[in-house]
Amino acid sequence: MNCPFGSIKDQVDAVDEVMKKLDDPNITVVATIAPAVRVALGEEFGMEPGSLVTEKMYGALKKAGFKIMDVNFAADNTIMEEGMELVEKIKHYVLGVPTTHHLGALPQFTSCCSAWVRYIELNHPDLLDHLSTAKSPQGMAGPVVKTYGATEVWHTEPEKIYVVGVYPCTAKKLEASRPEFHSAAKYWKEHGHSADYPDTDVVLTTRDLARLLKKKGIDLQTVEPATEKDNPLAEYTGAGTIFGATGGVMEAALRTAYFVVTGEEMADLSYKPVRGLEFVKYADVLMKVKGTDKEITLKVAVVHGTKNVEALLPDIKAGTSPYHFIEVMNCPAGCVNGGGQPINPMGTSWLGKTKAIFPWS
Amino acid sequence: MATYNYIEKAIQVTRREFVALTGVAAAILWSGAYAITDVVEDRNKYIKLRTAGLYKDDEKSALRQSHKNKSLMDMYAKLANKPLSPVAEKLFHTQYVDRTKLG
């Protein structure tokens, strides 16, 4: 994100609230950290853009008093839900297998980007049936922490857990406040609890987290790194981590969907046609259906920058769209360039640019 | 009758000086244009660097497919059974709302 004059700022600031919670010994404060944060947080501490600081970030968060859940785990979880939903739809609509599960329509849109979800709710409500019912990774991370995390990992009451989402995104702040995202509380109400609370309590952007760490006097450059090897909620695969780049959700979904449909691994897991900064990317994936001699061609499209999706919508509304799965990310280049990321002086900010050329100005 | 004053321009530039000045002007314009293309080129460099960082994280991962995440499978076994199960629907799925008429 870059305003030429550097004047646009986000208004919801939870840093002080999180600091207060960290000081409270009765509360387990869990930070859930999104994929794109680990390649940008370093910039706030004087590192090169793109420096991968996962372990230093874990170390800094631990030092600040957070417990850690990696949203990459929730991204893997999203692939299982969203990918299986896609596979079920393909089986039903393309291969004619009967289903008892309620299924939406094809093509299926990804629902990971909260800005995109809000856009479609506001502007194209007739297409909501195409949106995957799977929540975004943030929507999954909260309930996982407050159910599985509470009982199996941190052994505490779900009411005593305070989930702080760390995202490269300002739209996640709004998403966390959605009244329907109280699934963990609803789950526990069926198991004898009575309190009501949101799945993710507050959201910090990458910039907010950097400010919090600086207030705590923690420098990412010098902090002791931590690996979190024994924390099940910090385990993640390569498929989860690429969610932060455009085409990443598609690539991750294809890796798993290909395996489920064909019963074999993809020959090359790096699926290049969905990578790159082309605003709309298309790809055809040939799959041989396991146990039959049928072949299907999965047609996918990847869009970043929401305005670019408009060109695909008339076909979908007319029911003639050839695609099965469409990824949409609101920010150009995906979450790595999200609205909550460090504002980089290499960007289009004119004032920032002069700073980059004349550091003393 | 009008009188004309045919005095030559005060600034005299010889042929050699003209060539030299042209050269200097061209050099200034050239380096300016070069600086501008550099700025445009660099504009999205940080995006590419961050993206490359994520793909590097992917490449160095021992496991690169979501269904191979052992802790995740463990969680499904203990909590939600399998994707799209009733518990998974409750915790991991949602419904969307038509928000064209707000308020």
CSV table of C-alpha atoms in Angstrom, one decimal:
chain,number,residue,atom,x,y,z
A,1,MET,CA,0.0,0.0,0.0
A,2,ASN,CA,1.3,3.4,-0.8
A,3,CYS,CA,-0.3,6.8,-0.8
A,4,PRO,CA,1.8,9.2,-2.9
A,5,PHE,CA,1.8,11.7,0.0
A,6,GLY,CA,2.0,9.0,2.8
A,7,SER,CA,-1.2,10.4,4.4
A,8,ILE,CA,-3.5,7.3,4.5
A,9,LYS,CA,-3.3,5.7,7.9
A,10,ASP,CA,-5.4,2.9,9.5
A,11,GLN,CA,-7.6,4.1,12.4
A,12,VAL,CA,-8.1,1.0,14.6
A,13,ASP,CA,-5.1,0.7,16.8
A,14,ALA,CA,-5.1,-2.1,19.4
A,15,VAL,CA,-1.4,-2.0,20.4
A,16,ASP,CA,-2.1,-0.5,23.9
A,17,GLU,CA,-4.9,-3.0,24.5
A,18,VAL,CA,-2.6,-5.9,23.6
A,19,MET,CA,0.2,-4.5,25.9
A,20,LYS,CA,-2.3,-4.5,28.8
A,21,LYS,CA,-3.4,-8.1,28.1
A,22,LEU,CA,0.2,-9.2,28.0
A,23,ASP,CA,0.8,-7.8,31.5
A,24,ASP,CA,-2.2,-9.8,32.9
A,25,PRO,CA,-0.9,-13.2,34.3
A,26,ASN,CA,-4.3,-14.8,34.2
A,27,ILE,CA,-4.7,-14.5,30.4
A,28,THR,CA,-3.0,-16.6,27.8
A,29,VAL,CA,-2.3,-14.2,24.9
A,30,VAL,CA,-1.9,-16.2,21.6
A,31,ALA,CA,-0.5,-14.5,18.6
A,32,THR,CA,-1.6,-16.0,15.2
A,33,ILE,CA,0.8,-14.9,12.5
A,34,ALA,CA,0.0,-14.7,8.8
A,35,PRO,CA,2.3,-16.0,6.1
A,36,ALA,CA,3.1,-12.6,4.6
A,37,VAL,CA,4.2,-11.1,7.9
A,38,ARG,CA,7.5,-13.1,8.0
A,39,VAL,CA,8.8,-11.6,4.8
A,40,ALA,CA,8.1,-8.0,5.7
A,41,LEU,CA,8.4,-7.5,9.5
A,42,GLY,CA,12.2,-7.3,9.1
A,43,GLU,CA,11.9,-4.1,7.0
A,44,GLU,CA,10.7,-2.2,10.1
A,45,PHE,CA,13.9,-3.2,11.8
A,46,GLY,CA,16.2,-2.2,8.9
A,47,MET,CA,16.5,-5.4,7.1
A,48,GLU,CA,16.2,-6.0,3.3
A,49,PRO,CA,12.7,-6.4,1.9
A,50,GLY,CA,11.9,-10.1,1.6
A,51,SER,CA,14.2,-11.2,4.5
A,52,LEU,CA,12.6,-14.4,5.9
A,53,VAL,CA,12.5,-13.9,9.7
A,54,THR,CA,10.2,-16.7,10.9
A,55,GLU,CA,12.4,-17.8,13.7
A,56,LYS,CA,13.4,-14.3,14.9
A,57,MET,CA,9.7,-13.4,14.8
A,58,TYR,CA,8.8,-16.4,17.0
A,59,GLY,CA,11.7,-15.4,19.3
A,60,ALA,CA,10.5,-11.7,19.5
A,61,LEU,CA,6.9,-12.7,20.1
A,62,LYS,CA,7.9,-15.2,22.9
A,63,LYS,CA,10.0,-12.5,24.5
A,64,ALA,CA,7.1,-10.1,24.4
A,65,GLY,CA,5.0,-12.7,26.2
A,66,PHE,CA,2.9,-14.2,23.4
A,67,LYS,CA,2.1,-17.9,22.8
A,68,ILE,CA,2.3,-18.7,19.2
A,69,MET,CA,0.1,-20.2,16.6
A,70,ASP,CA,1.2,-19.9,13.0
A,71,VAL,CA,-1.6,-19.0,10.5
A,72,ASN,CA,0.3,-21.1,8.0
A,73,PHE,CA,-1.2,-24.1,10.0
A,74,ALA,CA,-4.6,-22.5,9.5
A,75,ALA,CA,-3.8,-22.0,5.8
A,76,ASP,CA,-3.2,-25.8,5.5
A,77,ASN,CA,-6.5,-26.2,7.3
A,78,THR,CA,-8.1,-23.9,4.8
A,79,ILE,CA,-6.8,-26.0,1.9
A,80,MET,CA,-8.2,-29.1,3.5
A,81,GLU,CA,-11.7,-27.5,3.8
A,82,GLU,CA,-11.8,-25.3,0.7
A,83,GLY,CA,-9.9,-27.9,-1.4
A,84,MET,CA,-12.2,-30.8,-0.4
A,85,GLU,CA,-15.2,-28.5,-1.0
A,86,LEU,CA,-13.9,-28.0,-4.6
A,87,VAL,CA,-13.2,-31.7,-5.0
A,88,GLU,CA,-16.8,-32.5,-3.9
A,89,LYS,CA,-18.2,-30.0,-6.3
A,90,ILE,CA,-16.1,-31.4,-9.2
A,91,LYS,CA,-17.2,-35.0,-8.3
A,92,HIS,CA,-20.8,-33.9,-8.2
A,93,TYR,CA,-21.1,-31.5,-11.1
A,94,VAL,CA,-18.4,-32.8,-13.5
A,95,LEU,CA,-18.4,-36.5,-12.8
A,96,GLY,CA,-22.0,-36.9,-11.7
A,97,VAL,CA,-21.4,-38.5,-8.3
A,98,PRO,CA,-24.4,-38.1,-6.1
A,99,THR,CA,-23.9,-36.1,-2.9
A,100,THR,CA,-25.7,-35.6,0.4
A,101,HIS,CA,-23.6,-32.5,1.3
A,102,HIS,CA,-24.9,-29.0,0.5
A,103,LEU,CA,-22.7,-27.7,-2.3
A,104,GLY,CA,-22.5,-24.2,-3.8
A,105,ALA,CA,-22.1,-23.5,-7.5
A,106,LEU,CA,-19.1,-23.7,-9.8
A,107,PRO,CA,-16.9,-21.8,-10.5
A,108,GLN,CA,-15.8,-21.7,-6.9
A,109,PHE,CA,-14.3,-18.4,-5.6
A,110,THR,CA,-11.7,-18.4,-2.9
A,111,SER,CA,-12.8,-16.8,0.4
A,112,CYS,CA,-9.4,-16.1,1.9
A,113,CYS,CA,-9.3,-12.4,1.2
A,114,SER,CA,-11.7,-10.6,3.6
A,115,ALA,CA,-11.7,-7.5,1.4
A,116,TRP,CA,-12.8,-9.6,-1.6
A,117,VAL,CA,-15.5,-11.3,0.5
A,118,ARG,CA,-16.8,-7.9,1.6
A,119,TYR,CA,-16.6,-6.6,-2.0
A,120,ILE,CA,-18.7,-9.5,-3.4
A,121,GLU,CA,-21.2,-9.1,-0.5
A,122,LEU,CA,-21.6,-5.4,-1.2
A,123,ASN,CA,-21.6,-5.5,-5.0
A,124,HIS,CA,-22.5,-8.9,-6.3
A,125,PRO,CA,-24.7,-10.7,-3.8
A,126,ASP,CA,-26.1,-12.9,-6.5
A,127,LEU,CA,-22.7,-14.6,-6.8
A,128,LEU,CA,-22.5,-15.5,-3.0
A,129,ASP,CA,-23.3,-19.1,-3.8
A,130,HIS,CA,-20.0,-19.3,-5.8
A,131,LEU,CA,-18.0,-18.2,-2.8
A,132,SER,CA,-16.3,-21.1,-0.9
A,133,THR,CA,-18.1,-21.5,2.5
A,134,ALA,CA,-14.7,-22.2,4.0
A,135,LYS,CA,-13.7,-19.3,6.3
A,136,SER,CA,-10.5,-17.4,5.7
A,137,PRO,CA,-7.4,-18.7,7.5
A,138,GLN,CA,-8.0,-16.0,10.2
A,139,GLY,CA,-11.6,-17.4,10.5
A,140,MET,CA,-10.1,-20.9,11.1
A,141,ALA,CA,-7.2,-19.9,13.3
A,142,GLY,CA,-9.4,-18.3,16.1
A,143,PRO,CA,-11.6,-21.4,16.6
A,144,VAL,CA,-8.6,-23.8,16.5
A,145,VAL,CA,-6.8,-21.8,19.3
A,146,LYS,CA,-9.9,-21.6,21.4
A,147,THR,CA,-10.9,-25.3,21.1
A,148,TYR,CA,-8.0,-27.6,20.2
A,149,GLY,CA,-5.4,-25.1,21.4
A,150,ALA,CA,-7.1,-24.7,24.8
A,151,THR,CA,-7.6,-28.4,25.5
A,152,GLU,CA,-4.5,-30.0,23.8
A,153,VAL,CA,-1.8,-27.3,23.6
A,154,TRP,CA,-2.0,-24.7,26.4
A,155,HIS,CA,-4.3,-26.6,28.8
A,156,THR,CA,-6.4,-23.7,29.8
A,157,GLU,CA,-10.0,-22.4,29.7
A,158,PRO,CA,-11.1,-21.0,26.3
A,159,GLU,CA,-12.4,-17.9,28.1
A,160,LYS,CA,-8.9,-17.1,29.4
A,161,ILE,CA,-7.4,-17.1,25.9
A,162,TYR,CA,-6.9,-13.8,24.1
A,163,VAL,CA,-6.2,-14.3,20.4
A,164,VAL,CA,-4.2,-11.5,18.7
A,165,GLY,CA,-4.2,-11.9,14.9
A,166,VAL,CA,-1.1,-10.5,13.2
A,167,TYR,CA,-1.9,-9.9,9.6
A,168,PRO,CA,-0.5,-7.8,6.7
A,169,CYS,CA,-4.1,-6.6,6.3
A,170,THR,CA,-6.4,-3.8,7.5
A,171,ALA,CA,-9.6,-5.7,6.2
A,172,LYS,CA,-8.8,-8.5,8.7
A,173,LYS,CA,-9.6,-6.0,11.5
A,174,LEU,CA,-13.2,-5.7,10.2
A,175,GLU,CA,-13.4,-9.4,9.5
A,176,ALA,CA,-12.5,-10.3,13.1
A,177,SER,CA,-15.4,-8.2,14.3
A,178,ARG,CA,-18.0,-10.0,12.2
A,179,PRO,CA,-20.7,-11.2,14.7
A,180,GLU,CA,-20.9,-14.7,13.0
A,181,PHE,CA,-17.2,-15.3,13.9
A,182,HIS,CA,-18.0,-16.5,17.4
A,183,SER,CA,-17.8,-20.2,16.5
A,184,ALA,CA,-15.6,-21.3,19.4
A,185,ALA,CA,-18.0,-19.7,21.9
A,186,LYS,CA,-20.9,-21.5,20.2
A,187,TYR,CA,-19.0,-24.8,20.2
A,188,TRP,CA,-18.2,-24.4,24.0
A,189,LYS,CA,-21.9,-23.5,24.7
A,190,GLU,CA,-22.8,-27.0,23.5
A,191,HIS,CA,-20.2,-28.3,25.9
A,192,GLY,CA,-21.4,-26.7,29.1
A,193,HIS,CA,-19.8,-23.2,28.9
A,194,SER,CA,-21.7,-20.0,28.9
A,195,ALA,CA,-19.4,-17.1,27.9
A,196,ASP,CA,-19.5,-15.4,24.6
A,197,TYR,CA,-16.4,-14.1,22.8
A,198,PRO,CA,-15.1,-13.5,19.3
A,199,ASP,CA,-12.8,-16.1,17.7
A,200,THR,CA,-10.1,-13.6,17.2
A,201,ASP,CA,-10.1,-10.8,19.8
A,202,VAL,CA,-8.1,-8.2,18.1
A,203,VAL,CA,-6.0,-7.8,15.0
A,204,LEU,CA,-2.6,-6.1,14.6
A,205,THR,CA,-1.1,-5.3,11.3
A,206,THR,CA,2.6,-6.0,10.5
A,207,ARG,CA,3.3,-2.3,11.2
A,208,ASP,CA,1.3,-2.5,14.5
A,209,LEU,CA,3.4,-5.5,15.6
A,210,ALA,CA,6.6,-3.7,14.8
A,211,ARG,CA,5.4,-0.8,17.0
A,212,LEU,CA,4.5,-3.1,19.8
A,213,LEU,CA,7.9,-4.8,19.7
A,214,LYS,CA,9.7,-1.5,19.7
A,215,LYS,CA,7.6,-0.3,22.7
A,216,LYS,CA,8.7,-3.4,24.5
A,217,GLY,CA,12.3,-2.7,23.6
A,218,ILE,CA,12.7,-5.8,21.4
A,219,ASP,CA,14.9,-5.5,18.4
A,220,LEU,CA,14.3,-8.2,15.7
A,221,GLN,CA,17.9,-8.0,14.6
A,222,THR,CA,19.4,-9.1,17.9
A,223,VAL,CA,16.6,-11.2,19.5
A,224,GLU,CA,17.2,-14.9,20.3
A,225,PRO,CA,15.5,-17.0,17.5
A,226,ALA,CA,13.0,-19.7,18.5
A,227,THR,CA,12.0,-22.7,16.4
A,228,GLU,CA,8.7,-23.8,18.1
A,229,LYS,CA,9.4,-27.4,17.0
A,230,ASP,CA,7.3,-28.9,19.9
A,231,ASN,CA,4.3,-26.6,19.2
A,232,PRO,CA,1.8,-28.5,17.0
A,233,LEU,CA,0.0,-25.3,16.0
A,234,ALA,CA,3.3,-23.9,14.6
A,235,GLU,CA,3.8,-26.8,12.2
A,236,TYR,CA,3.2,-25.8,8.6
A,237,THR,CA,3.9,-27.0,5.1
A,238,GLY,CA,5.2,-25.1,2.0
A,239,ALA,CA,1.6,-25.0,0.7
A,240,GLY,CA,0.5,-22.9,3.7
A,241,THR,CA,3.3,-20.4,3.5
A,242,ILE,CA,2.7,-19.4,-0.2
A,243,PHE,CA,-0.8,-18.1,0.7
A,244,GLY,CA,0.8,-14.7,1.0
A,245,ALA,CA,1.6,-14.4,-2.7
A,246,THR,CA,-0.9,-14.1,-5.6
A,247,GLY,CA,-1.6,-17.5,-7.0
A,248,GLY,CA,-0.4,-19.1,-3.8
A,249,VAL,CA,-3.8,-20.3,-2.6
A,250,MET,CA,-4.5,-21.8,-6.0
A,251,GLU,CA,-1.1,-23.5,-6.1
A,252,ALA,CA,-1.6,-25.0,-2.6
A,253,ALA,CA,-5.1,-26.1,-3.5
A,254,LEU,CA,-3.9,-27.7,-6.7
A,255,ARG,CA,-1.2,-29.7,-4.9
A,256,THR,CA,-3.8,-31.3,-2.6
A,257,ALA,CA,-6.7,-31.5,-5.0
A,258,TYR,CA,-4.5,-33.2,-7.6
A,259,PHE,CA,-3.5,-35.8,-5.0
A,260,VAL,CA,-7.1,-36.4,-3.9
A,261,VAL,CA,-8.5,-36.7,-7.5
A,262,THR,CA,-5.7,-38.7,-9.1
A,263,GLY,CA,-4.2,-40.6,-6.2
A,264,GLU,CA,-0.7,-39.4,-7.3
A,265,GLU,CA,1.6,-36.5,-6.4
A,266,MET,CA,2.1,-33.7,-8.9
A,267,ALA,CA,5.3,-34.3,-10.8
A,268,ASP,CA,6.5,-30.8,-10.0
A,269,LEU,CA,5.0,-29.2,-6.9
A,270,SER,CA,6.1,-25.7,-8.0
A,271,TYR,CA,3.2,-24.9,-10.4
A,272,LYS,CA,4.6,-21.9,-12.3
A,273,PRO,CA,1.6,-20.9,-14.5
A,274,VAL,CA,-0.2,-19.4,-11.5
A,275,ARG,CA,2.8,-17.4,-10.3
A,276,GLY,CA,3.9,-13.9,-11.4
A,277,LEU,CA,2.4,-10.4,-11.5
A,278,GLU,CA,0.1,-10.8,-14.5
A,279,PHE,CA,-3.3,-9.4,-13.2
A,280,VAL,CA,-5.3,-12.3,-14.5
A,281,LYS,CA,-3.6,-15.7,-14.9
A,282,TYR,CA,-5.2,-18.8,-16.4
A,283,ALA,CA,-4.2,-22.4,-16.3
A,284,ASP,CA,-5.5,-25.8,-17.3
A,285,VAL,CA,-4.7,-28.8,-15.2
A,286,LEU,CA,-5.2,-32.3,-16.6
A,287,MET,CA,-6.1,-34.9,-14.0
A,288,LYS,CA,-6.8,-38.6,-14.5
A,289,VAL,CA,-9.5,-39.6,-12.1
A,290,LYS,CA,-8.4,-42.3,-9.6
A,291,GLY,CA,-9.9,-45.7,-10.2
A,292,THR,CA,-11.5,-44.8,-13.6
A,293,ASP,CA,-10.2,-44.1,-17.1
A,294,LYS,CA,-11.9,-40.7,-17.0
A,295,GLU,CA,-9.8,-37.5,-17.5
A,296,ILE,CA,-10.8,-34.0,-16.4
A,297,THR,CA,-9.3,-30.7,-17.2
A,298,LEU,CA,-9.5,-28.4,-14.3
A,299,LYS,CA,-9.7,-24.8,-15.5
A,300,VAL,CA,-8.5,-22.2,-13.0
A,301,ALA,CA,-8.1,-18.4,-13.0
A,302,VAL,CA,-6.0,-16.3,-10.6
A,303,VAL,CA,-6.9,-12.6,-10.1
A,304,HIS,CA,-5.2,-9.9,-8.0
A,305,GLY,CA,-6.5,-6.4,-7.7
A,306,THR,CA,-10.3,-6.8,-7.3
A,307,LYS,CA,-11.2,-4.5,-10.2
A,308,ASN,CA,-9.7,-7.1,-12.6
A,309,VAL,CA,-12.2,-9.7,-11.6
A,310,GLU,CA,-15.1,-7.7,-13.1
A,311,ALA,CA,-14.1,-9.0,-16.6
A,312,LEU,CA,-14.9,-12.6,-15.5
A,313,LEU,CA,-18.2,-11.9,-13.7
A,314,PRO,CA,-20.7,-11.5,-16.7
A,315,ASP,CA,-19.9,-15.0,-17.9
A,316,ILE,CA,-20.4,-16.4,-14.4
A,317,LYS,CA,-23.7,-14.6,-14.0
A,318,ALA,CA,-24.8,-16.0,-17.4
A,319,GLY,CA,-23.8,-19.5,-16.4
A,320,THR,CA,-21.3,-19.9,-19.3
A,321,SER,CA,-18.0,-19.5,-17.4
A,322,PRO,CA,-15.6,-22.3,-18.3
A,323,TYR,CA,-13.7,-22.0,-15.0
A,324,HIS,CA,-13.9,-24.3,-12.0
A,325,PHE,CA,-11.9,-22.4,-9.5
A,326,ILE,CA,-11.0,-18.7,-9.3
A,327,GLU,CA,-8.7,-17.1,-6.8
A,328,VAL,CA,-9.2,-13.4,-6.0
A,329,MET,CA,-6.9,-11.3,-3.9
A,330,ASN,CA,-7.7,-7.7,-3.4
A,331,CYS,CA,-4.2,-6.3,-3.1
A,332,PRO,CA,-2.0,-6.2,-6.2
A,333,ALA,CA,0.6,-9.0,-5.8
A,334,GLY,CA,-1.4,-10.5,-2.9
A,335,CYS,CA,-1.0,-10.3,0.9
A,336,VAL,CA,2.8,-9.5,0.6
A,337,ASN,CA,1.7,-6.1,-0.6
A,338,GLY,CA,-1.2,-5.8,1.9
A,339,GLY,CA,-2.5,-2.6,3.4
A,340,GLY,CA,-1.0,-3.4,6.8
A,341,GLN,CA,2.5,-4.1,5.6
A,342,PRO,CA,5.5,-1.8,6.2
A,343,ILE,CA,5.3,1.1,3.8
A,344,ASN,CA,8.4,0.7,1.7
A,345,PRO,CA,10.2,3.7,0.4
A,346,MET,CA,10.9,1.8,-2.8
A,347,GLY,CA,7.2,2.0,-3.5
A,348,THR,CA,5.3,4.8,-5.2
A,349,SER,CA,5.3,7.1,-2.3
A,350,TRP,CA,7.0,10.3,-3.5
A,351,LEU,CA,8.0,11.5,-0.1
A,352,GLY,CA,9.3,8.1,0.7
A,353,LYS,CA,11.2,8.0,-2.5
A,354,THR,CA,13.1,11.2,-1.7
A,355,LYS,CA,14.0,9.6,1.6
A,356,ALA,CA,15.4,6.6,-0.2
A,357,ILE,CA,17.5,8.8,-2.5
A,358,PHE,CA,18.5,11.5,0.1
A,359,PRO,CA,18.4,9.8,3.5
A,360,TRP,CA,19.1,13.1,5.3
A,361,SER,CA,16.0,14.8,4.0
B,1,MET,CA,13.2,55.3,-43.4
B,2,ALA,CA,13.9,52.6,-40.8
B,3,THR,CA,17.5,51.9,-39.8
B,4,TYR,CA,18.6,48.4,-39.1
B,5,ASN,CA,21.4,47.5,-36.8
B,6,TYR,CA,23.1,44.3,-38.0
B,7,ILE,CA,25.2,43.6,-35.0
B,8,GLU,CA,25.9,39.9,-34.4
B,9,LYS,CA,24.7,38.1,-31.2
B,10,ALA,CA,26.8,39.0,-28.1
B,11,ILE,CA,27.4,35.4,-27.2
B,12,GLN,CA,29.7,33.7,-29.7
B,13,VAL,CA,29.8,29.9,-29.8
B,14,THR,CA,32.4,28.4,-32.0
B,15,ARG,CA,31.7,25.1,-33.8
B,16,ARG,CA,33.8,23.2,-31.3
B,17,GLU,CA,32.1,24.8,-28.3
B,18,PHE,CA,28.7,24.0,-29.8
B,19,VAL,CA,29.6,20.3,-30.1
B,20,ALA,CA,30.8,20.2,-26.5
B,21,LEU,CA,27.7,22.0,-25.1
B,22,THR,CA,25.5,19.6,-27.1
B,23,GLY,CA,27.4,16.7,-25.6
B,24,VAL,CA,26.9,18.0,-22.0
B,25,ALA,CA,23.2,18.7,-22.5
B,26,ALA,CA,22.7,15.2,-24.0
B,27,ALA,CA,24.6,13.6,-21.0
B,28,ILE,CA,22.4,15.5,-18.5
B,29,LEU,CA,19.2,14.5,-20.3
B,30,TRP,CA,20.4,10.9,-20.7
B,31,SER,CA,21.3,10.4,-17.0
B,32,GLY,CA,18.0,12.0,-16.0
B,33,ALA,CA,16.0,9.7,-18.1
B,34,TYR,CA,18.1,6.8,-16.8
B,35,ALA,CA,17.3,7.8,-13.2
B,36,ILE,CA,13.6,7.9,-14.0
B,37,THR,CA,13.5,4.4,-15.5
B,38,ASP,CA,15.4,3.3,-12.5
B,39,VAL,CA,12.7,4.7,-10.2
B,40,VAL,CA,10.0,3.0,-12.2
B,41,GLU,CA,11.9,-0.3,-12.3
B,42,ASP,CA,12.5,-0.2,-8.6
B,43,ARG,CA,8.9,0.7,-7.8
B,44,ASN,CA,7.7,-2.9,-7.4
B,45,LYS,CA,11.0,-4.5,-6.4
B,46,TYR,CA,10.0,-4.8,-2.8
B,47,ILE,CA,6.9,-6.8,-3.8
B,48,LYS,CA,9.1,-9.2,-5.8
B,49,LEU,CA,11.6,-9.6,-3.0
B,50,ARG,CA,8.8,-10.4,-0.5
B,51,THR,CA,7.2,-12.9,-2.9
B,52,ALA,CA,10.6,-14.5,-3.4
B,53,GLY,CA,11.0,-14.8,0.3
B,54,LEU,CA,7.7,-16.8,0.6
B,55,TYR,CA,8.7,-19.1,-2.3
B,56,LYS,CA,12.0,-19.7,-0.6
B,57,ASP,CA,10.2,-20.7,2.6
B,58,ASP,CA,8.1,-23.1,0.4
B,59,GLU,CA,11.1,-24.6,-1.3
B,60,LYS,CA,13.0,-25.2,2.0
B,61,SER,CA,10.0,-26.9,3.7
B,62,ALA,CA,10.4,-30.6,4.0
B,63,LEU,CA,6.7,-31.0,3.4
B,64,ARG,CA,5.0,-28.9,0.7
B,65,GLN,CA,1.4,-30.2,0.6
B,66,SER,CA,-1.3,-29.3,3.2
B,67,HIS,CA,-2.5,-32.9,3.6
B,68,LYS,CA,1.0,-33.9,4.8
B,69,ASN,CA,0.8,-31.6,7.8
B,70,LYS,CA,1.0,-34.2,10.6
B,71,SER,CA,-0.2,-31.9,13.4
B,72,LEU,CA,-3.1,-30.8,11.3
B,73,MET,CA,-4.1,-34.4,10.6
B,74,ASP,CA,-3.7,-35.0,14.3
B,75,MET,CA,-6.1,-32.2,15.0
B,76,TYR,CA,-8.6,-33.6,12.6
B,77,ALA,CA,-8.4,-37.0,14.3
B,78,LYS,CA,-9.0,-35.4,17.8
B,79,LEU,CA,-11.4,-32.6,17.0
B,80,ALA,CA,-13.1,-32.6,13.7
B,81,ASN,CA,-12.8,-36.1,12.2
B,82,LYS,CA,-12.3,-35.1,8.6
B,83,PRO,CA,-12.8,-32.0,6.3
B,84,LEU,CA,-16.5,-31.0,5.8
B,85,SER,CA,-17.6,-33.1,8.8
B,86,PRO,CA,-20.3,-31.6,11.0
B,87,VAL,CA,-17.8,-30.2,13.5
B,88,ALA,CA,-15.6,-28.8,10.7
B,89,GLU,CA,-18.7,-27.2,9.2
B,90,LYS,CA,-19.5,-25.6,12.5
B,91,LEU,CA,-16.0,-24.3,13.2
B,92,PHE,CA,-14.4,-23.8,9.8
B,93,HIS,CA,-17.3,-22.8,7.5
B,94,THR,CA,-19.6,-19.8,7.4
B,95,GLN,CA,-22.5,-18.2,5.6
B,96,TYR,CA,-22.3,-14.9,3.7
B,97,VAL,CA,-24.7,-12.0,3.9
B,98,ASP,CA,-26.2,-9.8,1.2
B,99,ARG,CA,-25.0,-6.4,2.3
B,100,THR,CA,-26.4,-4.3,-0.5
B,101,LYS,CA,-29.0,-2.9,1.9
B,102,LEU,CA,-27.0,-1.8,4.9
B,103,GLY,CA,-28.9,-0.5,8.0
